[in-house]
Coordinates of C-alpha atoms and ligand atoms in Angstrom, one line a residue:
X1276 CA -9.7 -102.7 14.4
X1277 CA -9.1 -104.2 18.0
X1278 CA -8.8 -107.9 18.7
X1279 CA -12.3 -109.6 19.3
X1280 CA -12.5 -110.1 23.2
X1281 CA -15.0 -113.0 24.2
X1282 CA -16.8 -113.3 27.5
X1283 CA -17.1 -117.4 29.1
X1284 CA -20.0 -117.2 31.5
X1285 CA -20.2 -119.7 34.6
X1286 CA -23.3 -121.7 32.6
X1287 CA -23.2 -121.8 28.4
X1288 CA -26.4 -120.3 27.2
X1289 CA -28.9 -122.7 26.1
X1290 CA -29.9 -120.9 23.0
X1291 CA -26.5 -121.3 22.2
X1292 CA -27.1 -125.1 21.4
X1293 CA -27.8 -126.9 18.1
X1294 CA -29.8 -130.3 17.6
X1295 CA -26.9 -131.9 16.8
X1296 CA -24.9 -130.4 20.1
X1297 CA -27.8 -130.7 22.3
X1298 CA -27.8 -134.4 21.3
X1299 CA -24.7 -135.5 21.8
X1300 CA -24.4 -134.2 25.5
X1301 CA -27.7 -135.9 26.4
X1302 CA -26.5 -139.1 24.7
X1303 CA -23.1 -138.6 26.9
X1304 CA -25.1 -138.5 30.2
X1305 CA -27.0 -141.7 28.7
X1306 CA -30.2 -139.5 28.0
X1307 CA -32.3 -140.7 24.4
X1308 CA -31.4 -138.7 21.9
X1309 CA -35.3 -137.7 21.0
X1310 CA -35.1 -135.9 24.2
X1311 CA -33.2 -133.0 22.7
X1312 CA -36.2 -132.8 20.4
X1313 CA -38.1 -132.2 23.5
X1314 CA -35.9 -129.6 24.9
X1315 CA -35.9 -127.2 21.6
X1316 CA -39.3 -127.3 21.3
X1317 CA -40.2 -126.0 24.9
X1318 CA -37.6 -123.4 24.1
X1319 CA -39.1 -122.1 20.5
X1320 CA -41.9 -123.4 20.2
X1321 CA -43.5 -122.9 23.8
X1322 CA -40.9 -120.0 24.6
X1323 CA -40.2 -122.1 28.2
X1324 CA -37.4 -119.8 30.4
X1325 CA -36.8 -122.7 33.0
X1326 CA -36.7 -125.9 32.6
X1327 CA -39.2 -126.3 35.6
X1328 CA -42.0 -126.2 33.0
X1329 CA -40.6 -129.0 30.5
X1330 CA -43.4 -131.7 32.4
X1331 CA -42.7 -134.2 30.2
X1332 CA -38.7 -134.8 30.8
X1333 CA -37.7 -136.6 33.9
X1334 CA -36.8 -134.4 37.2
X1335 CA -33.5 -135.6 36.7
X1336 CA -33.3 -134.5 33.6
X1337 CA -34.3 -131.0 34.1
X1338 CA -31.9 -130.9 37.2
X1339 CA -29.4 -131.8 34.8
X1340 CA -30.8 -128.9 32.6
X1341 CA -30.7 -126.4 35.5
X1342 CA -27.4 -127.2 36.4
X1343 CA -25.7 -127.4 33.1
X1344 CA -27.2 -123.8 31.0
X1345 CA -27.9 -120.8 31.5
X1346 CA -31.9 -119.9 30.4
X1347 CA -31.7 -116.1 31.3
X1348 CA -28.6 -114.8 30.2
X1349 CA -30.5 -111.6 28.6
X1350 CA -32.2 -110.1 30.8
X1351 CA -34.9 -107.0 29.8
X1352 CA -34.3 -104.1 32.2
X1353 CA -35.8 -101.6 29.8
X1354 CA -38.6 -101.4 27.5
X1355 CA -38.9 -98.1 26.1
X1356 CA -41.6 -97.0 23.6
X1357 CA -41.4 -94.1 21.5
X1358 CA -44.9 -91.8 20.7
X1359 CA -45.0 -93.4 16.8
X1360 CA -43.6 -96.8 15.7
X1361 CA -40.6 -97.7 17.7
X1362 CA -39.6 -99.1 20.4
X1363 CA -35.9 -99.8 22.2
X1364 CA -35.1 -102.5 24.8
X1365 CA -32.3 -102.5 26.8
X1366 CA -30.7 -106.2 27.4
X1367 CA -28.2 -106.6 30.2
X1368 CA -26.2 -109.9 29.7
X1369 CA -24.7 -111.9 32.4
X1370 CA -21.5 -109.5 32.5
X1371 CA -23.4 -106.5 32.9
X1372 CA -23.1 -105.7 29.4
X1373 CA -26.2 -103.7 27.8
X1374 CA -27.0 -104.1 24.5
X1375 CA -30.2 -102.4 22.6
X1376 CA -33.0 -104.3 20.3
X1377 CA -35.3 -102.3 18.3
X1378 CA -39.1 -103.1 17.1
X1379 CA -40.3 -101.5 14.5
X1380 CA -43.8 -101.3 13.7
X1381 CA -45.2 -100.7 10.4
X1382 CA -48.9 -99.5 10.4
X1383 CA -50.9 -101.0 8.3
X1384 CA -54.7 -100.5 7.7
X1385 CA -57.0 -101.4 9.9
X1386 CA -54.8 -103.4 12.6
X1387 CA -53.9 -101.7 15.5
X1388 CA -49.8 -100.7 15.9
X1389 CA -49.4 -103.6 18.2
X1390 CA -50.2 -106.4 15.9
X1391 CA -48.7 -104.9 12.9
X1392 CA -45.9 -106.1 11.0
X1393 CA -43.0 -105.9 13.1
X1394 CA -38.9 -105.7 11.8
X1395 CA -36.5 -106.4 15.1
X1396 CA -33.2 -104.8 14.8
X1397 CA -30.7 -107.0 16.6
X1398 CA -26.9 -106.1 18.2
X1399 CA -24.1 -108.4 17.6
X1400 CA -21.8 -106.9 19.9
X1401 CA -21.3 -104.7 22.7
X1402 CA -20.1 -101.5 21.6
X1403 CA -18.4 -101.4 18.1
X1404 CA -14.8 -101.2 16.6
X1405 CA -15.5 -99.7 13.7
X1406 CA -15.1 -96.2 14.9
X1407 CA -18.0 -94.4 12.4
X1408 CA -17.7 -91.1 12.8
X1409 CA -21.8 -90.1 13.1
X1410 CA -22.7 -93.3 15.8
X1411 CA -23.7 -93.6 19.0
X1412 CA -22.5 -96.9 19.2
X1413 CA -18.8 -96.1 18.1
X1414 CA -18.2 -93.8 20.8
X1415 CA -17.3 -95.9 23.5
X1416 CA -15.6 -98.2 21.7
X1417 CA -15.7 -102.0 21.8
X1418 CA -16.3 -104.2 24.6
X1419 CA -16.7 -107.7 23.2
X1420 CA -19.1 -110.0 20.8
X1421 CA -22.0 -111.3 21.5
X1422 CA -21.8 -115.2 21.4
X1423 CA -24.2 -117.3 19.3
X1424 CA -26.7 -118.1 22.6
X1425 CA -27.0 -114.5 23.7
X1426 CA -27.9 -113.4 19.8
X1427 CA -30.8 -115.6 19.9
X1428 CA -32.0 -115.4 23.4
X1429 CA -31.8 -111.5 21.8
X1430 CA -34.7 -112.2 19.9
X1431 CA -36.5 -114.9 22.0
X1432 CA -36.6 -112.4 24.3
X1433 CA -38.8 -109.9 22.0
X1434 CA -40.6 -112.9 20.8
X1435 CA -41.9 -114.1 23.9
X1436 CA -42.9 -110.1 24.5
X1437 CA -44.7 -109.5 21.1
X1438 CA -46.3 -113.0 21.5
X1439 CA -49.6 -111.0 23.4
X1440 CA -49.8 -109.6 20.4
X1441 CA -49.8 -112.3 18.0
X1442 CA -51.7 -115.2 20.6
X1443 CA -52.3 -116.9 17.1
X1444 CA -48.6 -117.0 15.9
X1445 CA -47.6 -117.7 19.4
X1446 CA -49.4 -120.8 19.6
X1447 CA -48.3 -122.3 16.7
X1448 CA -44.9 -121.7 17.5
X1449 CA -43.9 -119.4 14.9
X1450 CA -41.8 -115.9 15.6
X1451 CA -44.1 -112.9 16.8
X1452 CA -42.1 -110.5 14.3
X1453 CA -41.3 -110.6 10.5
X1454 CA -38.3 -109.3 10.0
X1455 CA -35.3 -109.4 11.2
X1456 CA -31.8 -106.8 10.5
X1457 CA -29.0 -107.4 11.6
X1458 CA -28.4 -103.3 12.1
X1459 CA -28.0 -102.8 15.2
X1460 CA -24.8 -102.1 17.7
X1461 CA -21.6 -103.6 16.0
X1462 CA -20.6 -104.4 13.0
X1463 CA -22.1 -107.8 12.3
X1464 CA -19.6 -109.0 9.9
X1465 CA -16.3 -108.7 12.7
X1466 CA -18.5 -111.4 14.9
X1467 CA -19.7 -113.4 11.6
X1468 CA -19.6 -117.2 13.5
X1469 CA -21.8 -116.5 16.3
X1470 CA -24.1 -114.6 14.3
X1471 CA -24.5 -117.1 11.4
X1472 CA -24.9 -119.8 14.2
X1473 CA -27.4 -118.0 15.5
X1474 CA -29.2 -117.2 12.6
X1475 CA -29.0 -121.0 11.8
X1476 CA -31.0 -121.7 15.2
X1477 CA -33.6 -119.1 14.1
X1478 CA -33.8 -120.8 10.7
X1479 CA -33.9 -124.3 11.9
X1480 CA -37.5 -126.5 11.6
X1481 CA -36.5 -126.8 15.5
X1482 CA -36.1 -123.5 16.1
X1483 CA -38.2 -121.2 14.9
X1484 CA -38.4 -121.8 11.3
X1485 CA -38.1 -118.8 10.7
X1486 CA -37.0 -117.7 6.6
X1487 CA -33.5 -116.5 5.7
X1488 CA -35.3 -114.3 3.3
X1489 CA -36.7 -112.0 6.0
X1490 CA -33.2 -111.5 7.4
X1491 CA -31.0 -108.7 6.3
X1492 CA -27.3 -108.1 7.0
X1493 CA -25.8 -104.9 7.4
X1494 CA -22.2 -103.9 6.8
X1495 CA -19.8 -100.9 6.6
X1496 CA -18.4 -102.7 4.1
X1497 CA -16.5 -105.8 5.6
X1498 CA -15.1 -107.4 1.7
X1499 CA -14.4 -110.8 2.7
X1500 CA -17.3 -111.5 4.7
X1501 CA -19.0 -110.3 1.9
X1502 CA -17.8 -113.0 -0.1
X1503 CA -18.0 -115.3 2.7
X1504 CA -21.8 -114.5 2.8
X1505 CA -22.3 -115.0 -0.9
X1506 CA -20.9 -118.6 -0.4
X1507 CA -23.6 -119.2 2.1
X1508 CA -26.4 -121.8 1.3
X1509 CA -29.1 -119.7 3.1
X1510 CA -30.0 -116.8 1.2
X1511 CA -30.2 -113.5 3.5
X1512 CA -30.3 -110.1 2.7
X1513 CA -27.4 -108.1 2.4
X1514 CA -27.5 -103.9 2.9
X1515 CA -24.6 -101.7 3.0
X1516 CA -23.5 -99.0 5.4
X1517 CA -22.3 -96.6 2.0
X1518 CA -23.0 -93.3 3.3
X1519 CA -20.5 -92.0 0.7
X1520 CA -20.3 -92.5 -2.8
X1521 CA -16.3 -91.3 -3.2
X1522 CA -13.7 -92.6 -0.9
X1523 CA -12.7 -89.4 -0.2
X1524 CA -16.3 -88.3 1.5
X1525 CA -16.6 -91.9 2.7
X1526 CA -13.0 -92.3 4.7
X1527 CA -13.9 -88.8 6.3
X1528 CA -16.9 -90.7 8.1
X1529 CA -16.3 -94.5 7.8
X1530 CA -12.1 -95.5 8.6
X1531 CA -13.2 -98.8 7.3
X1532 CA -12.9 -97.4 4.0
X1533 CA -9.1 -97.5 4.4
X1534 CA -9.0 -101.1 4.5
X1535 CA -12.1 -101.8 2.1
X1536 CA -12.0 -98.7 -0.4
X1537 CA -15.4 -98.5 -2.9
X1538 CA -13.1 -100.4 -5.6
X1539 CA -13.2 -103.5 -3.4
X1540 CA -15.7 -103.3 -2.0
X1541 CA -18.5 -102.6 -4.9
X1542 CA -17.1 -105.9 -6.9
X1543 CA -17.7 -107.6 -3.3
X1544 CA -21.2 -106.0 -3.6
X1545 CA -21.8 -107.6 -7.3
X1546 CA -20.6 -111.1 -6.4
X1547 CA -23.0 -111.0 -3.6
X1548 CA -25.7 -109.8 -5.6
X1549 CA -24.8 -112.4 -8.7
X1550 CA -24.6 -115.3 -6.5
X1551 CA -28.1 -115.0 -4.8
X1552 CA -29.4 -113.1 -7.3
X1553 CA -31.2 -110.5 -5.3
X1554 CA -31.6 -106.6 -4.6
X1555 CA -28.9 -105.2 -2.3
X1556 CA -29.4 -102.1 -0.4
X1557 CA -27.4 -99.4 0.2
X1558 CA -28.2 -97.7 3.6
X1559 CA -26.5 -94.1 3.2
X1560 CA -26.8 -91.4 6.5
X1561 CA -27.5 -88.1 5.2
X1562 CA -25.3 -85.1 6.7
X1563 CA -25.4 -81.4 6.1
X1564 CA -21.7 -80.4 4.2
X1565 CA -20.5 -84.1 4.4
X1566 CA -22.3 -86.0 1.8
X1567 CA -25.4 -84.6 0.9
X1568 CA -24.4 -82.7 -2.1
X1569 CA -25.4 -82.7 -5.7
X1570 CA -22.1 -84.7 -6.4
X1571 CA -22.4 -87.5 -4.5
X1572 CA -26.1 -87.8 -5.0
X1573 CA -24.7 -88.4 -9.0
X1574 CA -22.2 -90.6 -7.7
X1575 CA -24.4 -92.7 -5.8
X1576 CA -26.7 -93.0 -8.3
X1577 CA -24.2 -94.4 -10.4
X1578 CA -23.1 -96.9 -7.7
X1579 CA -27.1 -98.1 -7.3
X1580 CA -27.6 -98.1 -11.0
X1581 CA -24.5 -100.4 -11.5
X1582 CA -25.1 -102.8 -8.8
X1583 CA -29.0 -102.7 -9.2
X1584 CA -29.4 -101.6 -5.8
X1585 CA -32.1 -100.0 -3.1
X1586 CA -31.2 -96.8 -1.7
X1587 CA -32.5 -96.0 1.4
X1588 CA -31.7 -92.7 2.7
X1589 CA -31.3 -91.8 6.5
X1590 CA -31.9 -88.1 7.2
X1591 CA -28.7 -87.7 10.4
X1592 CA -30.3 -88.4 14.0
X1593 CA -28.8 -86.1 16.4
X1594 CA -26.3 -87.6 18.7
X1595 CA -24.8 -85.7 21.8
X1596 CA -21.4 -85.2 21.9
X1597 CA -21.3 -85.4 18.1
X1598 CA -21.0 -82.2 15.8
X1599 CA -22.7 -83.6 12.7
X1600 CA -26.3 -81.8 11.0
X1601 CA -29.2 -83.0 9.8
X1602 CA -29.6 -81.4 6.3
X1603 CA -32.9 -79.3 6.2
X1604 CA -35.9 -81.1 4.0
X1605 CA -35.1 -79.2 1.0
X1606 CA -31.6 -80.9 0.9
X1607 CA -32.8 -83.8 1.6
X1608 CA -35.7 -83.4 -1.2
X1609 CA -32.8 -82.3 -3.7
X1610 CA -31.0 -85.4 -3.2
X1611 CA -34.0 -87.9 -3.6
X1612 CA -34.9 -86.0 -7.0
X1613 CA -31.4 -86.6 -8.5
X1614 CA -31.5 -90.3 -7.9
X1615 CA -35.0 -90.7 -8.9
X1616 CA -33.8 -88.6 -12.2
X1617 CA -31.7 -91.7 -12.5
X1618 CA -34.4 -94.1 -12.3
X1619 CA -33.0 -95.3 -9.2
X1620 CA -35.0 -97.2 -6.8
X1621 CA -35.2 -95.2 -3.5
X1622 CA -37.2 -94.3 -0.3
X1623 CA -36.3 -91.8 2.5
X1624 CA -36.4 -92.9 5.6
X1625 CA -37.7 -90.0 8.5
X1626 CA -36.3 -91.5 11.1
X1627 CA -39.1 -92.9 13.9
X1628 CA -38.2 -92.7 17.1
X1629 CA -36.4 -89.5 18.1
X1630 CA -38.2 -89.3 21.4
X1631 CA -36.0 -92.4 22.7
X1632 CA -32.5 -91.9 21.5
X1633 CA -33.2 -93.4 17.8
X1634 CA -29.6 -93.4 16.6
X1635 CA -28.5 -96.8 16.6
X1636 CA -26.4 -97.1 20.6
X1637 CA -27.6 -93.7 22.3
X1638 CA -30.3 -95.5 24.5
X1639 CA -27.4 -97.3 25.7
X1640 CA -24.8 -94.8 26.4
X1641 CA -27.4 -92.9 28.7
X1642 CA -28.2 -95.5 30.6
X1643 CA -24.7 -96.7 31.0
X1644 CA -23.9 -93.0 32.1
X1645 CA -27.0 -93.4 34.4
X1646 CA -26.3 -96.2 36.0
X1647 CA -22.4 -95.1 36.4
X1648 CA -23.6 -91.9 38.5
X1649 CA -25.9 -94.0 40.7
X1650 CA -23.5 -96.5 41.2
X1651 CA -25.0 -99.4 39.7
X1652 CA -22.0 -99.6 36.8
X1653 CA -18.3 -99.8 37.1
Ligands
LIG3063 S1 -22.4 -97.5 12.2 FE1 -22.4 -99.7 12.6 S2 -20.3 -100.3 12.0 FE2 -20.2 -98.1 12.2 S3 -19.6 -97.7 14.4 FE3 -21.8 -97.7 14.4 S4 -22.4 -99.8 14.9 FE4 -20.2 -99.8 14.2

């Protein structure tokens, strides 16, 4: 694992400001301190993007507001829907950097797909260390973390487009979307300050309020900030990248499992799950000849049965330049019926979203590659 490189833009993001920080730099420039309360709620609560709008603070003050952050520093350049339920966006920070956000839409009866219940799958960094053999995201290494601002300008940025969706939600100031997971592009748990931070914001009565409960945490298995996480007071959800239920099957796909082999890591798993008392999930890729056979389905049901777990099985997306198979649907089928033999608790995920590069870091990599030919990227 490389050294986490940090980015320091010209203008700190605003979203990258607590109550208490906000505060004490207005009470430095001899601002009242109420003003900060101001300020957060034109950002969450109104979803404001300049200060220009904030008609009730001095013109001064939003100079001073102007001068000092940055209230763009994710910028949508791409908002991609898929035929069914999904949709990618493409975020380009102030480097350059692109980073993708997922919605998810889950159909329910009688609303229309666009103001159903939606699950935003966030990125943490750009790129990703981790090196996992079947992802997208992996392949071109790491670039650098996402700082705490950029994570939730992420989301405000999907909030303030859901919010036609949701007018009602939207003007009571609550977030367009219900769940968050943290799944996307890095591995959350190697940039674990900003993303806590910024999950803090999201949490916050000034922010925008919105529950711990409704967040889940993914990791390939990171043991300490597992442990870390289990000390937190907030009580998010925690799912596991296992996608093998041996070391051996699981270092042929995941190198983390060098550093944090299953005997570590599952204890991490049941301290977790002791100290906030809740389900875990274990998120496990499916692949032809690596780890869909009758053996590790037994394994893994041993593993869920022990910890008390959710599996949720991934059927392999295709990703170019990678060799790996999606097993057919009898495999697959085979594999759900030993764990449900088991009494385990699991659902099979189809993947949405093939149409638009579903595997987590492909929308990305194309238009990276795109950009590169016409120019537009270094
Ligand atoms: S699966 Fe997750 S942790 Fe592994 S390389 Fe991809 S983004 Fe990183």
């Amino acid at each position: 694992m490389r050294g986490m490189a940090t980015f320091v833009p010209a203008k700190p993001p605003i979203h990258g400001e607590t109550k208490e920080t906000l505060t004490a730099r207005l009470v430095e420039i001899g601002e009242s301190a109420f003003r900060a309360g101001q300020i957060l709620e034109w950002l969450y609560k109104r979803r404001a993007t300049s200060p220009a709008v904030m008609t009730n603070l001095s013109a001064k003050l939003r100079a001073w507001l102007e001068d000092t952050f940055d209230f763009g520093s994710n910028e949508v350049i791409l908002n991609k829907a898929s035929n069914d339920v999904t949709s990618k966006l493409l975020q380009r920070l102030r480097d350059g950097s692109l980073i993708e956000t997922v919605i998810i839409r889950a159909p329910q009866e009688g609303v229309g797909l666009d103001h159903s219940r939606k699950t935003i799958c966030i990125s943490t960094q750009v790129g990703c260390a981790m090196g996992c053999r079947f992802c997208a995201s992996g392949l071109a290494g790491f670039k650098r973390n996402l700082s705490a601002g950029e994570i939730v300008a992420q989301l405000m940025a999907v909030c303030r487009l859901e919010d036609a969706h949701h007018p009602e939600k939207a003007a009571a100031g609550l977030a367009s979307f219900d769940n968050i997971v943290v799944m996307g592009m890095g591995e959350p748990m190697m940039n674990y300050d900003a993303l806590l931070a910024a999950l803090k914001t999201l949490n916050a009565d000034w922010g925008l309020g919105f529950g711990a409960r409704r967040v889940t945490l993914s990791t390939s298995g990171i043991v300490p900030k597992i442990l870390q996480l289990a000390d937190e007071q907030l009580g998010f959800r925690l799912a596991i990248s296992l996608h093998g239920a041996t070391n051996e099957v699981r270092e042929q796909i995941m190198p983390v499992n060098k550093a944090y082999p299953l005997e570590k890591l599952i204890p991490a798993c049941r301290e977790f799950a002791k100290k906030h008392g809740r389900m875990l999930t274990l998120e496990f890729i499916l692949i032809q000849d690596v780890n869909d056979s009758l053996d590790q389905a037994r394994a893994l049901a041993a593993i869920a049965n022990d910890l008390h777990a959710h599996v949720n099985l991934i059927p392999y997306n295709k990703v170019d330049g990678l060799e790996w198979i999606r097993p057919s649907i009898t495999r697959q089928d085979r594999f759900v019926k030993i764990l449900k033999d088991r009494n385990v608790s699991v659902t099979l995920r189809r993947e949405k979203g093939h149409d638009i590069d579903a595997a987590c870091g492909q929308l990305r990599l194309k238009t990276e590659e795109q950009m590169r030919a016409q120019g537009l990227l270094a």
